[in-house]
Amino acid sequence: MTAILSARRMLPFVPVVLGLLALSSVVVVDEGHQAVIERMGEPDRAINRFRPDKSDGAGVVLKIPFFERAIWLERGLQGFALAGTQVRTADEQVLLVDADVTYRIIDPVRLLQKLGQGDKVDAQFKALLPSLLEEKLTQRSALEIATPGSGGANREVLAALDAKTRLFGVQVVDLRVGRVGLPDAGLSQVFQRMKERRELEAKGIEEQSSREAGEVVAQTQAEAAAIMQASAGQDTEFYGFFKALRNYELLYGDPERKNAATIVIPPDSAYLKHFNGR
């Protein structure tokens, strides 16, 4: 009789227990997430896993209560940013580069088997990306890295990173080297090199101009001497007049110099006849 009474007292709780069992047996997966069902602590199967050629598997999924549990992961694209990676370029420039990665979890079961938790993906990128950036960017000049695509380095880093992340179920969809800058010490060195280069170029231009000016003067003097030699043979009177002017210019023609020289010559000197109109 006592047992029967106890059973009757438990009857109102039976629907509650059955309801709890039913609720713990059901997993509702939305379109933006994928779920991994763990059985006794081990990843067993994926629900709504991303497949590019198939529709999503969102909906209601059954699991064994108490023996299985669901772990939620993002199904869509996700991002990771790495700032301030220092690299030395092929032309010996030290740069600080930022990299942006877009990725997707394509094998959630493998992800949990390899990493244990979905939030450890960023830690993997942080460990893998700097060495790959250094490996690929050191083969290029600073100018190449600063151009869109970083001289093909983006594509190479993406391929190398994707090959490594697929080992734990992650696909790298896109990778871009963003801001490219110089550390403070590098900036001062670059400015100094630019200054030295400009000074060297200016010195070279000045020397070249001086050489060209000297060549022009020498050529002009040679042509003038040739003309005067030819004139001396054709017109001795004109040649004498020119020589007188030239001598006068040498003595008194420099405005920067006060010349106190005095010429004492007789009135019938051939030198004066050109200035006296004789």
Short mmCIF file of C-alpha atoms in Angstrom, two decimals:
data_model
loop_
_atom_site.label_atom_id
_atom_site.label_comp_id
_atom_site.label_asym_id
_atom_site.label_seq_id
_atom_site.Cartn_x
_atom_site.Cartn_y
_atom_site.Cartn_z
CA MET A 1 0.00 0.00 0.00
CA THR A 2 2.82 2.41 0.91
CA ALA A 3 4.55 1.72 -2.41
CA ILE A 4 1.38 2.45 -4.31
CA LEU A 5 0.93 5.74 -2.47
CA SER A 6 4.55 6.73 -3.20
CA ALA A 7 4.08 5.92 -6.88
CA ARG A 8 0.97 8.04 -6.99
CA ARG A 9 2.86 10.95 -5.45
CA MET A 10 5.53 10.68 -8.20
CA LEU A 11 3.04 10.66 -11.06
CA PRO A 12 2.77 14.47 -11.30
CA PHE A 13 6.55 14.70 -11.76
CA VAL A 14 6.71 12.17 -14.60
CA PRO A 15 5.63 14.65 -17.31
CA VAL A 16 8.15 17.14 -16.00
CA VAL A 17 10.95 14.60 -16.16
CA LEU A 18 9.90 13.48 -19.62
CA GLY A 19 9.74 17.09 -20.75
CA LEU A 20 13.25 17.78 -19.47
CA LEU A 21 14.52 14.65 -21.23
CA ALA A 22 12.85 15.76 -24.44
CA LEU A 23 14.34 19.24 -24.22
CA SER A 24 17.82 17.91 -23.53
CA SER A 25 17.47 15.62 -26.55
CA VAL A 26 16.87 18.46 -29.00
CA VAL A 27 19.31 20.99 -30.46
CA VAL A 28 18.08 23.88 -32.60
CA VAL A 29 20.77 25.04 -35.03
CA ASP A 30 20.27 28.40 -36.76
CA GLU A 31 21.61 29.31 -40.20
CA GLY A 32 24.52 31.39 -38.91
CA HIS A 33 26.06 28.70 -36.72
CA GLN A 34 27.30 25.14 -36.90
CA ALA A 35 27.31 22.72 -34.01
CA VAL A 36 29.61 19.89 -33.04
CA ILE A 37 28.01 17.10 -31.03
CA GLU A 38 30.41 15.76 -28.44
CA ARG A 39 29.85 12.25 -27.12
CA MET A 40 31.47 11.50 -23.79
CA GLY A 41 33.80 14.48 -24.28
CA GLU A 42 34.95 13.54 -27.81
CA PRO A 43 33.85 15.40 -31.00
CA ASP A 44 31.53 13.04 -32.86
CA ARG A 45 29.68 14.82 -35.68
CA ALA A 46 28.97 18.26 -37.13
CA ILE A 47 25.58 19.84 -37.69
CA ASN A 48 25.08 22.55 -40.35
CA ARG A 49 28.71 22.31 -41.47
CA PHE A 50 29.66 24.74 -44.24
CA ARG A 51 29.66 23.16 -47.69
CA PRO A 52 29.89 25.49 -50.72
CA ASP A 53 27.92 23.15 -52.98
CA LYS A 54 25.10 22.27 -50.56
CA SER A 55 22.34 24.09 -48.70
CA ASP A 56 22.64 24.59 -44.98
CA GLY A 57 21.56 21.95 -42.49
CA ALA A 58 19.99 24.28 -39.98
CA GLY A 59 17.03 23.02 -37.96
CA VAL A 60 16.17 20.67 -35.12
CA VAL A 61 18.67 17.91 -34.33
CA LEU A 62 18.38 15.08 -31.82
CA LYS A 63 21.09 14.06 -29.38
CA ILE A 64 21.36 11.59 -26.50
CA PRO A 65 20.68 13.32 -23.18
CA PHE A 66 23.53 13.40 -20.64
CA PHE A 67 25.88 11.54 -23.02
CA GLU A 68 26.06 14.16 -25.76
CA ARG A 69 26.34 17.94 -25.78
CA ALA A 70 26.45 20.60 -28.49
CA ILE A 71 29.30 23.07 -29.02
CA TRP A 72 28.51 26.12 -31.13
CA LEU A 73 30.79 27.61 -33.77
CA GLU A 74 30.40 30.40 -36.32
CA ARG A 75 29.45 29.21 -39.80
CA GLY A 76 30.16 32.39 -41.77
CA LEU A 77 33.26 34.41 -42.52
CA GLN A 78 35.36 35.65 -39.63
CA GLY A 79 38.26 38.07 -39.38
CA PHE A 80 41.63 38.30 -37.69
CA ALA A 81 43.96 41.32 -37.64
CA LEU A 82 47.68 41.30 -36.88
CA ALA A 83 49.29 44.69 -36.28
CA GLY A 84 52.89 45.87 -36.28
CA THR A 85 54.83 42.88 -37.61
CA GLN A 86 58.43 43.99 -38.20
CA VAL A 87 60.10 42.78 -41.40
CA ARG A 88 63.36 43.62 -43.18
CA THR A 89 62.96 44.06 -46.92
CA ALA A 90 65.26 43.02 -49.74
CA ASP A 91 66.60 46.60 -49.92
CA GLU A 92 67.42 46.57 -46.18
CA GLN A 93 64.44 48.66 -45.08
CA VAL A 94 62.82 47.85 -41.72
CA LEU A 95 59.01 48.04 -42.02
CA LEU A 96 56.04 47.58 -39.73
CA VAL A 97 53.17 45.87 -41.56
CA ASP A 98 49.58 45.11 -40.61
CA ALA A 99 47.82 42.03 -41.99
CA ASP A 100 44.09 41.29 -42.18
CA VAL A 101 42.88 37.69 -42.56
CA THR A 102 39.41 36.50 -43.54
CA TYR A 103 38.71 32.84 -42.75
CA ARG A 104 35.99 30.23 -42.33
CA ILE A 105 35.71 27.05 -40.25
CA ILE A 106 35.12 24.26 -42.78
CA ASP A 107 35.73 21.20 -40.57
CA PRO A 108 34.47 21.91 -37.04
CA VAL A 109 35.05 18.34 -35.83
CA ARG A 110 38.72 18.47 -36.80
CA LEU A 111 39.00 21.93 -35.26
CA LEU A 112 37.91 20.65 -31.86
CA GLN A 113 40.02 17.51 -32.19
CA LYS A 114 43.17 19.56 -32.90
CA LEU A 115 42.62 22.70 -30.82
CA GLY A 116 40.07 21.67 -28.22
CA GLN A 117 38.19 24.98 -28.44
CA GLY A 118 36.97 27.19 -31.26
CA ASP A 119 38.31 30.37 -29.67
CA LYS A 120 41.90 29.16 -30.11
CA VAL A 121 41.88 29.89 -33.85
CA ASP A 122 43.11 33.47 -33.37
CA ALA A 123 46.00 32.20 -31.26
CA GLN A 124 47.02 29.93 -34.14
CA PHE A 125 46.97 32.83 -36.59
CA LYS A 126 49.01 34.94 -34.19
CA ALA A 127 51.62 32.18 -34.00
CA LEU A 128 51.76 31.33 -37.72
CA LEU A 129 51.37 34.64 -39.53
CA PRO A 130 54.47 36.66 -38.43
CA SER A 131 56.97 34.07 -39.67
CA LEU A 132 55.14 33.69 -43.00
CA LEU A 133 55.04 37.46 -43.50
CA GLU A 134 58.74 37.74 -42.76
CA GLU A 135 59.57 34.83 -45.09
CA LYS A 136 57.69 36.26 -48.08
CA LEU A 137 58.19 40.00 -47.59
CA THR A 138 61.96 39.84 -47.09
CA GLN A 139 62.22 38.76 -50.73
CA ARG A 140 60.74 42.07 -51.91
CA SER A 141 61.66 45.75 -51.81
CA ALA A 142 59.87 48.29 -49.63
CA LEU A 143 58.29 49.83 -52.74
CA GLU A 144 56.86 46.47 -53.84
CA ILE A 145 55.40 45.83 -50.39
CA ALA A 146 53.71 49.23 -50.36
CA THR A 147 51.92 48.57 -53.68
CA PRO A 148 48.52 46.79 -53.87
CA GLY A 149 49.07 43.05 -53.53
CA SER A 150 52.54 43.65 -52.05
CA GLY A 151 54.25 42.49 -55.21
CA GLY A 152 52.53 39.08 -55.11
CA ALA A 153 53.36 38.49 -51.45
CA ASN A 154 49.69 38.56 -50.40
CA ARG A 155 48.93 35.61 -52.63
CA GLU A 156 51.95 33.63 -51.45
CA VAL A 157 51.30 34.25 -47.75
CA LEU A 158 47.63 33.32 -48.19
CA ALA A 159 48.51 30.02 -49.86
CA ALA A 160 51.11 29.13 -47.23
CA LEU A 161 48.83 30.09 -44.33
CA ASP A 162 45.85 28.24 -45.79
CA ALA A 163 47.92 25.06 -46.14
CA LYS A 164 48.74 25.19 -42.43
CA THR A 165 45.28 26.13 -41.12
CA ARG A 166 43.50 23.40 -43.07
CA LEU A 167 45.28 20.93 -40.78
CA PHE A 168 42.89 22.07 -38.04
CA GLY A 169 39.81 22.63 -40.21
CA VAL A 170 40.10 26.32 -41.15
CA GLN A 171 40.11 27.81 -44.66
CA VAL A 172 41.83 31.15 -45.28
CA VAL A 173 39.61 33.00 -47.75
CA ASP A 174 41.50 36.29 -48.06
CA LEU A 175 44.67 37.94 -46.76
CA ARG A 176 45.80 41.50 -47.25
CA VAL A 177 48.82 43.43 -46.06
CA GLY A 178 47.29 46.68 -44.90
CA ARG A 179 49.19 49.63 -43.46
CA VAL A 180 52.90 49.68 -44.20
CA GLY A 181 54.94 52.03 -42.00
CA LEU A 182 58.37 52.65 -40.57
CA PRO A 183 59.45 52.51 -36.94
CA ASP A 184 60.66 55.80 -35.46
CA ALA A 185 64.32 54.82 -35.83
CA GLY A 186 63.70 53.77 -39.42
CA LEU A 187 62.05 57.08 -40.26
CA SER A 188 65.06 59.10 -39.14
CA GLN A 189 67.39 56.82 -41.09
CA VAL A 190 65.29 57.15 -44.22
CA PHE A 191 65.18 60.94 -43.93
CA GLN A 192 68.96 61.03 -43.48
CA ARG A 193 69.50 58.80 -46.52
CA MET A 194 67.14 60.94 -48.58
CA LYS A 195 69.01 64.09 -47.52
CA GLU A 196 72.39 62.57 -48.39
CA ARG A 197 71.07 61.35 -51.74
CA ARG A 198 69.70 64.79 -52.63
CA GLU A 199 72.95 66.49 -51.59
CA LEU A 200 74.93 64.05 -53.72
CA GLU A 201 72.65 64.65 -56.69
CA ALA A 202 72.95 68.43 -56.24
CA LYS A 203 76.74 68.17 -56.07
CA GLY A 204 76.81 66.08 -59.22
CA ILE A 205 74.61 68.57 -61.06
CA GLU A 206 76.82 71.45 -59.91
CA GLU A 207 79.99 69.70 -61.04
CA GLN A 208 78.43 68.80 -64.37
CA SER A 209 77.29 72.40 -64.90
CA SER A 210 80.76 73.70 -64.01
CA ARG A 211 82.39 71.33 -66.50
CA GLU A 212 79.96 72.29 -69.24
CA ALA A 213 80.45 76.01 -68.53
CA GLY A 214 84.23 75.56 -68.68
CA GLU A 215 83.93 73.73 -71.98
CA VAL A 216 81.74 76.50 -73.43
CA VAL A 217 84.16 79.23 -72.29
CA ALA A 218 87.17 77.36 -73.66
CA GLN A 219 85.42 76.75 -76.96
CA THR A 220 84.36 80.39 -77.21
CA GLN A 221 87.87 81.62 -76.45
CA ALA A 222 89.32 79.29 -79.04
CA GLU A 223 86.84 80.48 -81.66
CA ALA A 224 87.54 84.12 -80.76
CA ALA A 225 91.29 83.57 -81.02
CA ALA A 226 90.84 81.90 -84.39
CA ILE A 227 88.73 84.79 -85.62
CA MET A 228 91.29 87.33 -84.43
CA GLN A 229 94.13 85.46 -86.04
CA ALA A 230 92.23 85.44 -89.29
CA SER A 231 91.44 89.16 -88.92
CA ALA A 232 95.08 90.04 -88.20
CA GLY A 233 96.10 88.72 -91.57
CA GLN A 234 93.27 90.48 -93.41
CA ASP A 235 93.06 93.85 -91.63
CA THR A 236 96.10 94.87 -89.59
CA GLU A 237 94.53 98.24 -88.69
CA PHE A 238 91.49 96.61 -87.08
CA TYR A 239 93.66 94.09 -85.30
CA GLY A 240 95.76 96.88 -83.78
CA PHE A 241 92.60 98.67 -82.64
CA PHE A 242 91.29 95.49 -81.01
CA LYS A 243 94.58 94.88 -79.19
CA ALA A 244 94.50 98.45 -77.82
CA LEU A 245 90.97 97.98 -76.49
CA ARG A 246 91.91 94.66 -74.98
CA ASN A 247 94.88 96.15 -73.12
CA TYR A 248 92.76 99.02 -71.85
CA GLU A 249 90.14 96.56 -70.61
CA LEU A 250 92.75 94.57 -68.72
CA LEU A 251 93.96 97.71 -66.94
CA TYR A 252 90.71 99.57 -66.22
CA GLY A 253 87.83 97.31 -67.18
CA ASP A 254 87.23 95.57 -63.83
CA PRO A 255 84.59 97.60 -61.87
CA GLU A 256 85.36 95.64 -58.69
CA ARG A 257 88.99 96.71 -58.65
CA LYS A 258 90.31 100.22 -58.14
CA ASN A 259 93.24 100.42 -60.52
CA ALA A 260 95.60 103.34 -59.95
CA ALA A 261 97.98 102.39 -62.75
CA THR A 262 99.22 105.28 -64.89
CA ILE A 263 100.42 104.89 -68.45
CA VAL A 264 103.09 107.35 -69.61
CA ILE A 265 103.49 107.34 -73.38
CA PRO A 266 104.50 109.99 -75.95
CA PRO A 267 101.73 111.82 -77.84
CA ASP A 268 102.67 110.20 -81.12
CA SER A 269 102.37 106.68 -79.71
CA ALA A 270 100.69 104.15 -81.96
CA TYR A 271 98.62 103.12 -78.96
CA LEU A 272 96.95 106.53 -78.67
CA LYS A 273 96.18 106.98 -82.31
CA HIS A 274 93.18 104.65 -82.01
CA PHE A 275 91.67 106.80 -79.22
CA ASN A 276 92.60 110.17 -80.74
CA GLY A 277 90.83 109.34 -83.97
CA ARG A 278 94.09 109.18 -85.90
#
